[in-house]
Amino acid sequence: MVMKRLYFFSLLLWSLLLVHQTAWADGVIHLALDETFDVNNGTGGRDDKGFSGNIASNNIIYDIDGWSGSVVYGGYQCLRFGNSSNSGSCTTPEIILIGTGKTAKLTFNAAGWSSGTNTLTVTANEGVTLSDDTEITLTNSEWTSYTVNITLTTATYVQLTFTGKRGFLDDVKVEETVTAINAPTLTDEYSFWPNTTEANAAKTVTLAPSDSTTVYYTTDGSTPSNTNGQVAMLTSNVAITGTTTVKAIAYYETVASSVVSKTYTQGTTVNSISEFRNLTDNDEARIFFKDDNSHETRVLYYDATHNELYVRDKTGALCIDFGETATFNPTLQYNQHVAGWIVGKKVTDNGLPKLLATSNTNTDYLAIAAPVTESQTEPASINNTDIDSHLADWVTINEQRVGTDLAVSNRFGTDVYNGALVDLSGIVIPNGSGKQIAPITQNEIPAVVYVLDEQQAFVSPDENIEDVTIRLKRTLSSSNWNTFAVPFDITTMNGRIREYDHADGTTMIFKDASGIEAGKPYLVKPTEDIVNPVYSNATLSATPARTITDGGYSYVAIYSPTDLATDHTEQFLKTDGKLYYPTANGTRMRGMRAFFRTPVAQGARLVGLDETTTGIEGLTDSGIEELKFFDLQGRRVSGAAKKGIYIVNGKKIVIR
């Protein structure tokens, strides 16, 4: 009908206008599939062999790529399907309709062999509806034209299958009348970051025209048309520089789509961790780790379990959370040097600053150098009051009481019991409204060092803790014997070690010992002064401090500072080498030591410490503090205090 109208009006001067109007009114024809099978040069169907089934079984050749089939053969400029015993089938490529009406018309020619009842069935992919006349009884020895209507319901393409036995197929066409077409597909709007740090670098946006339409686009804000804009090719992308609005329109002959428009924004780039941390939450940005001495970005820790990377530059620390899908390959190592850039969303997770992975996150532009040893890859030594300013950072904080001074997380696999006094090295992470340290061991810096301080109370673990590091905050003098007791074994010590063996009357006999056993009291004399020693690969024992008793005379180990009894049953060693009773005001002994318990007012002598000494001469102990009493006016009270209220070691006490 269209061709007839074109011919009728071709003699009129205003024919171009009418043709244009008619095309818009009635549409134009889009031939979505045109398969003639004319390349085949077999026999049968359209040659002098006629419609006999006894034809040569040539391999089928299609005009258009994408067909598939079984038990199909090439006749003469046609296709033969099936044979005398088996059905054959062939399936078209995916057929794209460009019109918004989603309807088309299938036409084809078919014929049957010269004998028997021969059939052909046409089916389509899911989401496509065909008209009822798809079950066809073929006319033997005679070509017949057939028409089937096609409607797309949910599918985005059409794929047809012809199945039959003892028949021929030819001239398969799918046509649609196009009055309106879909707009071209533009990549979804997004923020982009060029593959460089330069602000004017180009980025590409994909346009997706079909192979039947022509797409025109603009990037200068003007409206595209077939006379304005650039043509988008199927294999090309649109290059944009900076924030750009891309507009596009599609044409099929004289039918145009609506204009589609999308804006692509060049995202923010920051040049340090502190700048990234200062962004508003949920802002997506690129952080650029500069490869210079002013930044020196280093890997602090990679937590493979939570897929989190902790990094630090000279401006601060940051957690890079790769989420559930993003990955970093290869796995990062502690103290590696990082340069390059990565895109992510700035979030604050319960106070913890993070770069959270998005669809734009790509680690391909991060360069990872070999591990280094320098101050940038050592834990920052901080005080407890500074912890809030070190979120996501690797820190060491000394002599903290777990559960009182500091909350500790075991998310990195280290358990620290409540009440322990520790030096802790780890990543600062949120803990509700507070902060806590998740311990990590790196570069031979242990995550946890248990501190045994002679002047602070020791809290024993509920069970032994193996393979730990212990720092003993105490001095053992090489000039004198030292009372000594600790909650861990010491297998070797340079010097002499004595343990209480038995009592002989009022004499306490000591003998040689080969090492220190957890919880047991000793007298030791090292060959050199031992000052605040550190013990590695130790076992912190749950064994309580022990008392060794014989004949009513005891040697008593203590871990914590202890007030000695003033009833003349407990004695201590003083620097003049003699045993003394505490004063009536009291005497406090520092921890990690031992004292002597005897029957009331009997006293004791010590034997077995030196070959030339049978008494207590030469013994000393610096861990004794005589309690000093002051009245409420701040005056010291000498001798035994009378009844009243006093200040002792900074605490108020009442003597009744």
XYZ file of C-alpha atoms in Angstrom:
656
model
C 0.000 0.000 0.000
C 2.834 2.415 0.789
C 4.561 1.741 -2.495
C 1.335 2.325 -4.419
C 0.805 5.700 -2.727
C 4.372 6.750 -3.455
C 3.850 5.951 -7.126
C 0.456 7.689 -7.325
C 1.677 10.976 -5.906
C 5.043 10.990 -7.612
C 3.751 13.292 -10.358
C 2.508 15.979 -8.000
C 4.688 18.929 -6.985
C 3.792 18.582 -3.308
C 4.431 14.860 -3.264
C 7.392 15.125 -0.836
C 5.234 16.724 1.820
C 2.490 14.126 1.419
C 4.988 11.296 1.458
C 6.398 12.683 4.697
C 2.935 13.028 6.196
C 1.873 9.586 5.008
C 4.987 7.996 6.501
C 4.147 9.487 9.860
C 0.485 8.502 9.579
C 0.853 4.916 8.326
C 4.415 4.231 9.338
C 7.302 2.698 7.458
C 8.145 -0.968 7.073
C 11.055 -2.422 9.032
C 12.240 -5.723 7.622
C 13.553 -7.301 10.806
C 14.336 -10.700 9.191
C 14.755 -11.668 5.554
C 15.978 -15.200 4.900
C 15.788 -16.486 1.275
C 17.964 -19.623 1.547
C 19.095 -18.707 -1.983
C 22.722 -19.674 -1.279
C 21.760 -23.357 -1.187
C 22.380 -25.252 -4.403
C 21.060 -28.678 -3.570
C 18.260 -30.478 -5.355
C 14.568 -30.592 -4.626
C 11.924 -28.074 -3.835
C 12.471 -25.656 -6.677
C 14.468 -27.505 -9.332
C 13.678 -30.192 -11.856
C 13.674 -32.826 -9.101
C 10.374 -31.401 -7.904
C 9.090 -32.325 -4.461
C 10.387 -35.836 -4.155
C 11.934 -36.791 -0.827
C 14.658 -38.623 -2.680
C 16.906 -35.604 -3.026
C 20.531 -34.955 -2.231
C 21.170 -34.248 1.485
C 23.230 -31.101 1.142
C 24.336 -29.177 4.252
C 22.085 -26.185 4.802
C 23.533 -22.696 4.287
C 21.761 -19.620 5.670
C 21.851 -16.068 4.325
C 21.920 -14.664 7.877
C 24.167 -15.759 10.715
C 22.624 -17.065 13.915
C 20.349 -19.826 12.624
C 20.533 -23.285 14.169
C 18.899 -26.548 13.173
C 18.842 -30.325 13.158
C 17.722 -32.786 10.462
C 17.568 -29.910 7.988
C 19.163 -29.852 4.543
C 19.799 -27.532 1.650
C 17.510 -27.910 -1.298
C 17.636 -25.714 -4.334
C 17.368 -22.129 -2.980
C 15.253 -23.433 -0.102
C 15.424 -25.546 3.060
C 14.253 -29.124 3.457
C 13.241 -30.166 6.983
C 12.870 -33.705 8.237
C 12.947 -36.945 6.334
C 10.729 -39.998 5.966
C 11.337 -41.082 9.572
C 12.443 -38.015 11.622
C 11.212 -34.492 12.119
C 13.536 -31.578 11.532
C 13.662 -28.137 13.064
C 15.406 -24.810 12.557
C 15.520 -21.722 14.767
C 16.040 -18.110 13.713
C 18.525 -15.709 15.265
C 17.156 -13.260 17.857
C 14.976 -10.775 15.971
C 14.906 -7.224 17.330
C 11.793 -5.099 16.806
C 12.472 -1.380 16.905
C 8.908 -0.065 17.015
C 7.130 0.808 20.233
C 4.050 -1.167 19.114
C 5.829 -4.498 19.726
C 3.932 -6.219 16.903
C 5.163 -7.726 13.637
C 4.117 -10.046 10.827
C 5.788 -13.319 9.904
C 5.472 -14.527 6.311
C 6.988 -17.647 4.762
C 6.467 -20.160 1.967
C 6.228 -23.887 2.583
C 5.432 -27.087 0.690
C 5.090 -30.784 1.459
C 6.504 -33.861 -0.188
C 4.476 -35.566 -2.874
C 2.854 -38.191 -0.639
C 1.476 -38.531 2.887
C 0.201 -35.938 5.310
C 2.935 -33.462 6.077
C 2.831 -30.758 8.799
C 4.758 -27.696 9.994
C 4.576 -26.034 13.420
C 5.806 -22.525 14.267
C 6.689 -21.660 17.887
C 8.320 -18.646 19.567
C 10.373 -17.895 22.644
C 8.752 -17.182 26.009
C 7.168 -13.742 26.223
C 6.065 -13.774 22.573
C 2.529 -14.551 21.388
C 1.765 -15.919 17.913
C -1.587 -15.963 16.141
C -3.522 -19.231 16.061
C -2.480 -20.330 12.555
C 0.823 -21.900 13.594
C -0.187 -25.565 13.156
C -0.030 -25.991 9.370
C -0.902 -28.953 7.127
C 1.328 -28.585 4.117
C 0.079 -28.885 0.562
C 2.095 -31.582 -1.118
C 4.048 -30.648 -4.227
C 2.806 -27.064 -4.079
C 4.246 -23.913 -2.487
C 1.851 -21.948 -0.301
C 2.349 -18.576 1.432
C 1.531 -18.278 5.148
C 1.186 -15.323 7.538
C 1.482 -15.350 11.349
C 1.004 -12.311 13.577
C 3.618 -11.688 16.300
C 3.150 -9.776 19.567
C 5.837 -9.173 22.185
C 4.320 -9.390 25.667
C 7.287 -9.539 28.032
C 10.179 -10.513 25.769
C 12.637 -8.024 24.278
C 13.250 -10.012 21.107
C 11.601 -12.660 18.884
C 13.077 -16.080 18.139
C 11.064 -18.456 15.944
C 11.376 -22.231 15.548
C 9.995 -24.195 12.563
C 9.440 -27.911 13.224
C 8.105 -30.435 10.728
C 8.451 -33.668 8.795
C 8.749 -34.160 5.018
C 8.562 -30.517 3.940
C 10.274 -27.482 2.441
C 10.640 -23.874 3.750
C 11.507 -20.675 1.900
C 11.449 -16.832 2.061
C 11.055 -16.307 5.814
C 10.406 -12.645 6.613
C 9.502 -10.705 9.759
C 8.203 -7.189 9.110
C 6.887 -4.519 11.412
C 5.100 -1.295 10.596
C 6.968 1.403 12.491
C 5.138 4.554 13.548
C 7.225 5.237 16.664
C 10.555 3.892 17.880
C 12.226 3.652 21.241
C 14.748 6.243 22.275
C 18.379 5.103 22.245
C 19.828 3.614 25.398
C 22.230 5.785 27.350
C 24.378 4.419 30.137
C 22.773 5.200 33.484
C 23.722 8.505 35.019
C 26.722 8.208 37.290
C 29.690 9.979 38.729
C 32.918 9.149 36.962
C 36.597 9.547 37.599
C 39.028 9.603 34.665
C 41.841 7.074 34.688
C 44.227 9.851 35.654
C 44.381 12.636 38.187
C 44.127 15.346 35.534
C 40.875 17.322 35.751
C 40.355 17.500 31.964
C 40.771 13.800 31.205
C 38.128 12.171 28.992
C 35.626 9.504 29.990
C 33.461 7.356 27.711
C 29.699 6.884 27.845
C 28.124 4.015 25.918
C 25.306 4.689 23.444
C 23.409 1.612 22.299
C 21.713 2.071 18.914
C 20.223 -1.005 17.261
C 21.570 -2.162 13.919
C 18.437 -0.768 12.235
C 18.380 2.739 13.681
C 20.647 5.743 13.396
C 21.407 7.627 16.583
C 22.430 11.269 16.719
C 23.822 12.793 19.903
C 25.058 16.118 21.237
C 27.219 17.093 24.209
C 26.863 20.886 23.922
C 23.352 21.164 25.347
C 21.605 21.478 21.971
C 18.791 19.163 20.847
C 19.980 16.405 18.501
C 18.266 15.576 15.198
C 19.159 14.054 11.846
C 20.545 17.456 10.906
C 22.218 18.297 14.232
C 24.692 16.243 16.206
C 27.092 13.393 15.679
C 26.221 9.865 14.578
C 26.786 7.191 17.219
C 28.289 4.065 15.738
C 27.579 0.597 17.111
C 31.216 0.118 18.054
C 31.973 3.566 19.457
C 31.450 5.400 22.729
C 30.902 9.051 23.434
C 33.950 10.743 24.955
C 33.117 13.346 27.592
C 35.378 15.727 29.470
C 34.288 16.964 32.848
C 30.638 17.097 33.869
C 28.618 16.677 30.654
C 24.987 16.319 29.564
C 24.555 13.863 26.683
C 21.382 14.081 24.563
C 20.458 11.502 21.923
C 17.705 10.673 19.432
C 17.118 7.625 17.204
C 15.815 7.541 13.619
C 14.470 4.780 11.433
C 14.085 6.318 8.022
C 11.698 9.225 8.708
C 10.472 7.996 12.105
C 12.173 9.613 15.085
C 12.195 8.678 18.745
C 11.907 11.030 21.652
C 15.082 12.682 22.918
C 16.818 11.060 25.868
C 19.113 13.107 28.089
C 21.449 12.155 30.940
C 24.121 14.027 32.866
C 27.441 12.507 33.823
C 29.277 14.158 36.692
C 33.011 14.105 37.200
C 33.400 13.079 40.833
C 35.371 14.718 43.589
C 39.041 13.860 44.094
C 40.793 14.381 47.437
C 44.510 14.140 48.027
C 44.856 12.901 51.601
C 43.133 10.769 54.187
C 42.233 13.807 56.288
C 40.472 15.397 53.288
C 38.493 12.216 52.698
C 37.521 11.979 56.373
C 36.220 15.560 56.224
C 33.751 14.743 53.423
C 30.029 14.528 54.184
C 28.812 10.999 54.873
C 27.584 9.141 51.762
C 29.594 11.387 49.424
C 31.337 9.296 46.790
C 34.836 10.449 46.001
C 38.219 9.341 44.804
C 41.117 9.445 47.221
C 44.514 9.904 45.638
C 47.431 8.441 47.569
C 50.354 10.549 46.437
C 53.712 8.924 45.911
C 55.790 11.519 47.728
C 57.341 12.188 51.102
C 54.544 14.533 52.140
C 52.059 11.671 52.439
C 53.764 8.252 52.536
C 50.635 6.094 52.623
C 51.250 2.709 54.223
C 49.251 -0.450 54.867
C 48.643 -0.928 58.583
C 46.599 -4.106 58.474
C 44.489 -6.203 56.104
C 41.645 -8.019 57.847
C 40.769 -10.826 55.430
C 37.873 -12.025 57.599
C 36.010 -8.706 57.357
C 37.523 -7.698 53.979
C 38.835 -4.459 55.455
C 42.087 -2.636 54.771
C 43.552 -0.144 57.251
C 45.899 2.492 55.856
C 47.663 5.554 57.219
C 49.309 8.604 55.703
C 50.834 11.547 57.520
C 47.407 13.186 57.879
C 45.506 10.305 59.489
C 44.224 6.733 59.228
C 41.330 5.169 57.285
C 39.484 1.865 56.985
C 38.796 0.768 53.389
C 35.810 -1.580 53.547
C 35.619 -3.693 50.382
C 32.165 -4.997 51.375
C 30.866 -8.354 50.202
C 31.815 -8.201 46.530
C 34.847 -5.976 46.002
C 38.215 -7.647 46.447
C 41.846 -6.701 46.471
C 44.250 -8.918 44.596
C 46.912 -9.687 45.636
C 46.258 -9.753 49.368
C 47.908 -6.791 51.025
C 50.669 -7.148 53.558
C 51.522 -5.067 56.564
C 53.777 -2.028 55.953
C 53.444 -2.020 52.158
C 53.670 1.370 50.458
C 50.469 2.418 48.635
C 50.241 4.865 45.723
C 47.526 5.614 43.172
C 43.815 6.044 43.743
C 40.598 4.324 44.695
C 36.941 5.401 44.569
C 34.437 4.792 47.355
C 31.750 6.270 49.543
C 32.720 8.096 52.700
C 30.803 6.673 55.668
C 31.147 6.821 59.420
C 30.457 3.432 60.974
C 29.769 4.058 64.658
C 32.489 6.673 64.642
C 34.915 4.721 62.441
C 35.816 6.635 59.246
C 35.557 4.344 56.220
C 35.847 4.296 52.470
C 33.015 1.909 51.573
C 33.231 0.095 48.235
C 30.682 1.002 45.534
C 30.140 -0.130 41.949
C 32.873 2.357 40.983
C 35.462 0.859 43.341
C 38.392 -0.542 41.407
C 41.772 -1.445 42.870
C 43.455 -1.613 39.467
C 44.764 1.912 39.922
C 46.493 1.258 43.247
C 50.183 0.498 43.093
C 51.556 -1.598 45.953
C 55.275 -1.469 46.686
C 57.317 -3.932 48.712
C 57.115 -3.809 52.522
C 59.303 -1.202 54.193
C 60.499 -0.521 57.712
C 60.058 3.055 58.881
C 58.220 5.162 61.413
C 55.148 5.335 59.170
C 54.643 1.603 59.649
C 55.095 1.485 63.410
C 52.177 1.771 65.829
C 51.560 5.270 67.124
C 52.341 5.379 70.843
C 49.414 7.128 72.516
C 47.849 7.826 75.884
C 44.386 6.631 76.769
C 43.091 10.195 76.497
C 44.185 10.353 72.834
C 42.311 7.282 71.631
C 39.343 9.218 70.167
C 41.616 10.950 67.637
C 43.116 7.672 66.394
C 40.110 5.768 65.015
C 41.227 3.308 62.281
C 44.854 3.796 63.312
C 47.359 1.235 64.571
C 48.420 2.277 68.060
C 50.215 1.073 71.153
C 48.868 2.128 74.530
C 50.725 1.107 77.683
C 49.675 -0.095 81.115
C 45.919 -0.165 80.654
C 43.525 -2.069 82.875
C 41.264 -4.109 80.600
C 37.598 -3.456 81.312
C 38.345 -0.364 83.366
C 40.705 1.856 81.403
C 40.171 0.252 78.037
C 37.748 -1.937 76.067
C 39.369 -4.651 73.974
C 37.901 -6.408 70.942
C 38.787 -9.973 69.989
C 37.601 -9.506 66.361
C 41.175 -10.104 65.155
C 41.530 -13.307 67.129
C 43.219 -12.171 70.349
C 41.566 -12.709 73.722
C 42.442 -10.444 76.653
C 40.786 -11.096 79.986
C 39.108 -8.424 82.087
C 41.233 -7.012 84.876
C 44.552 -7.664 83.121
C 47.103 -4.847 83.057
C 48.445 -4.739 79.508
C 50.428 -2.911 76.871
C 48.155 -3.228 73.848
C 48.943 -2.833 70.141
C 46.083 -2.845 67.635
C 43.565 -0.992 65.489
C 41.285 1.510 67.231
C 37.658 0.684 66.403
C 34.297 1.851 67.801
C 32.719 0.236 70.822
C 29.207 1.583 71.225
C 29.638 5.155 72.358
C 33.293 4.511 73.223
C 36.393 3.130 71.573
C 38.272 -0.130 71.831
C 41.423 -1.694 70.457
C 41.327 -4.764 68.236
C 44.754 -6.327 68.879
C 47.075 -7.237 65.998
C 50.598 -8.668 66.007
C 52.885 -7.354 63.277
C 56.555 -6.683 62.651
C 57.458 -8.596 65.836
C 55.382 -6.136 67.865
C 53.079 -8.315 69.985
C 49.412 -7.448 70.175
C 49.327 -7.908 73.953
C 52.034 -7.571 76.566
C 50.876 -8.511 80.054
C 52.337 -6.086 82.579
C 53.169 -7.266 86.107
C 53.747 -4.052 88.045
C 55.070 -4.327 91.583
C 53.057 -1.250 92.558
C 49.714 -2.294 91.037
C 47.287 -5.073 91.883
C 47.575 -8.236 89.807
C 44.375 -9.893 88.562
C 44.890 -13.567 87.819
C 43.393 -15.166 84.659
C 40.745 -17.843 85.055
C 42.948 -20.315 83.188
C 46.488 -20.499 81.903
C 47.259 -18.318 78.862
C 50.024 -19.785 76.745
C 52.596 -18.214 74.452
C 52.307 -14.644 75.717
C 54.720 -11.787 76.312
C 55.133 -10.557 79.903
C 56.785 -7.322 81.009
C 57.840 -7.379 84.658
C 57.971 -3.894 86.122
C 60.504 -4.535 88.844
C 64.275 -4.461 89.461
C 66.251 -7.430 90.786
C 69.538 -6.275 92.309
C 72.771 -8.173 91.638
C 74.307 -6.852 94.900
C 71.848 -8.535 97.236
C 69.338 -11.321 97.534
C 65.799 -10.442 96.429
C 62.521 -11.990 97.534
C 60.712 -12.998 94.359
C 57.448 -14.586 93.190
C 55.727 -14.373 89.764
C 52.741 -16.129 88.106
C 54.800 -17.688 85.296
C 57.726 -20.063 84.952
C 61.264 -18.813 84.343
C 63.433 -21.727 83.265
C 66.800 -19.955 83.372
C 68.238 -16.976 85.234
C 71.864 -15.897 85.321
C 72.617 -15.964 89.004
C 71.631 -17.946 92.060
C 68.148 -19.095 93.071
C 67.116 -20.429 96.490
C 63.845 -21.975 97.678
C 62.566 -22.643 101.204
C 63.223 -26.269 102.152
C 62.372 -26.770 105.853
C 62.528 -25.268 109.353
C 64.988 -26.326 112.068
C 63.655 -24.781 115.264
C 63.536 -21.073 114.495
C 65.867 -21.436 111.507
C 64.458 -21.489 107.986
C 66.695 -23.542 105.693
C 66.931 -22.600 101.965
C 68.367 -24.779 99.195
C 69.404 -24.390 95.554
C 66.710 -24.234 92.864
C 67.223 -24.604 89.090
C 64.459 -22.238 87.969
C 61.408 -20.230 88.940
C 58.064 -22.037 89.196
C 54.854 -20.049 88.815
C 53.357 -18.993 92.138
C 56.250 -20.217 94.311
C 58.340 -17.805 96.484
C 62.126 -17.640 96.033
C 65.225 -15.718 97.009
C 67.280 -14.729 93.937
C 70.603 -13.029 93.315
C 71.313 -12.370 89.609
C 74.841 -11.909 88.271
C 73.778 -8.514 86.838
C 70.960 -6.153 87.736
C 67.719 -7.143 86.001
C 65.612 -4.043 85.310
C 62.037 -4.342 84.002
C 62.679 -7.590 82.092
C 60.461 -8.842 79.229
C 59.735 -12.564 78.826
C 58.495 -13.981 75.500
C 56.698 -17.263 74.796
C 55.687 -17.461 78.447
C 52.611 -19.044 80.023
C 50.697 -16.716 82.329
C 49.459 -19.087 85.013
C 46.157 -19.112 86.842
C 48.034 -20.593 89.827
C 47.576 -18.364 92.910
C 50.549 -17.131 94.905
C 51.727 -20.011 97.129
C 52.790 -20.327 100.745
C 55.558 -22.846 101.588
C 55.250 -23.997 105.236
C 57.293 -26.293 107.486
C 57.288 -26.519 111.297
C 55.024 -23.517 111.692
C 57.365 -21.294 109.627
C 56.173 -20.104 106.214
C 57.558 -18.290 103.208
C 54.620 -16.435 101.588
C 54.510 -15.323 97.931
C 52.505 -12.236 96.912
C 51.649 -10.865 93.447
C 50.042 -7.587 94.521
C 51.032 -4.892 97.044
C 50.130 -6.281 100.482
C 49.815 -4.787 103.966
C 51.683 -6.977 106.463
C 50.121 -7.944 109.778
C 51.201 -5.929 112.831
C 50.685 -8.746 115.397
C 54.337 -9.942 115.209
C 53.486 -12.949 113.012
C 54.840 -11.499 109.770
C 58.332 -10.208 109.021
C 60.150 -8.685 106.095
C 63.766 -8.196 105.040
C 65.168 -4.720 105.269
C 68.227 -3.161 103.607
C 70.395 -3.753 106.681
C 69.985 -7.512 106.180
C 67.742 -8.170 109.177
C 64.182 -9.410 109.574
C 61.772 -6.772 110.888
C 58.245 -6.680 112.176
C 55.923 -4.034 110.687
C 55.389 -0.966 112.836
C 52.136 -0.450 114.641
C 51.208 1.952 111.825
C 51.624 -0.865 109.307
C 54.016 -1.783 106.499
C 53.110 -2.347 102.841
C 55.154 -4.735 100.702
C 55.202 -4.275 96.923
C 54.050 -7.077 94.663
C 56.026 -9.914 93.041
C 57.827 -10.598 96.333
C 57.571 -12.773 99.452
C 57.552 -12.325 103.250
C 58.053 -14.541 106.295
C 55.295 -15.782 108.593
C 56.324 -17.120 112.018
C 54.742 -18.070 115.331
C 53.882 -15.024 117.413
C 56.994 -13.096 118.563
C 59.419 -15.976 117.872
C 61.200 -14.495 114.854
C 63.380 -16.487 112.464
C 66.875 -16.957 111.048
C 67.675 -17.809 107.434
C 70.325 -20.373 106.459
C 71.623 -21.539 103.062
C 71.903 -18.342 101.087
C 75.687 -17.902 100.970
C 78.451 -20.317 101.689
C 79.968 -17.920 104.246
C 76.732 -16.628 105.709
C 74.424 -18.525 108.006
C 72.348 -15.614 109.092
C 70.532 -12.899 107.257
C 73.455 -10.553 106.779
C 73.705 -9.291 103.224
C 69.972 -9.584 102.535
C 67.999 -6.628 101.276
C 64.535 -5.886 99.966
C 63.543 -2.533 98.480
C 59.850 -3.296 98.294
C 58.879 -2.179 101.801
C 56.843 0.941 102.459
C 56.226 2.033 106.063
C 52.720 3.397 106.334
C 52.702 7.061 107.340
C 49.794 8.461 109.335
C 48.630 12.078 109.099
C 45.822 13.768 111.011
C 43.121 15.733 109.259
C 45.224 18.921 109.593
C 48.034 17.284 107.586
C 50.420 16.759 110.531
C 52.305 13.474 110.664
C 51.499 11.261 113.673
C 54.558 9.392 114.957
C 54.422 6.000 116.680
C 51.251 4.017 117.106
C 48.274 6.106 116.170
C 45.591 6.583 118.743
C 41.920 6.215 118.078
C 40.673 8.669 115.508
C 40.472 9.510 111.792
C 43.741 9.588 109.784
C 45.013 9.921 106.223
C 47.225 6.921 105.212
C 48.698 6.685 101.686
C 46.114 9.183 100.462
C 43.155 7.261 101.949
C 41.015 8.091 104.966
C 40.961 5.395 107.718
C 39.351 5.169 111.157
C 41.132 3.616 114.193
C 38.728 2.572 116.904
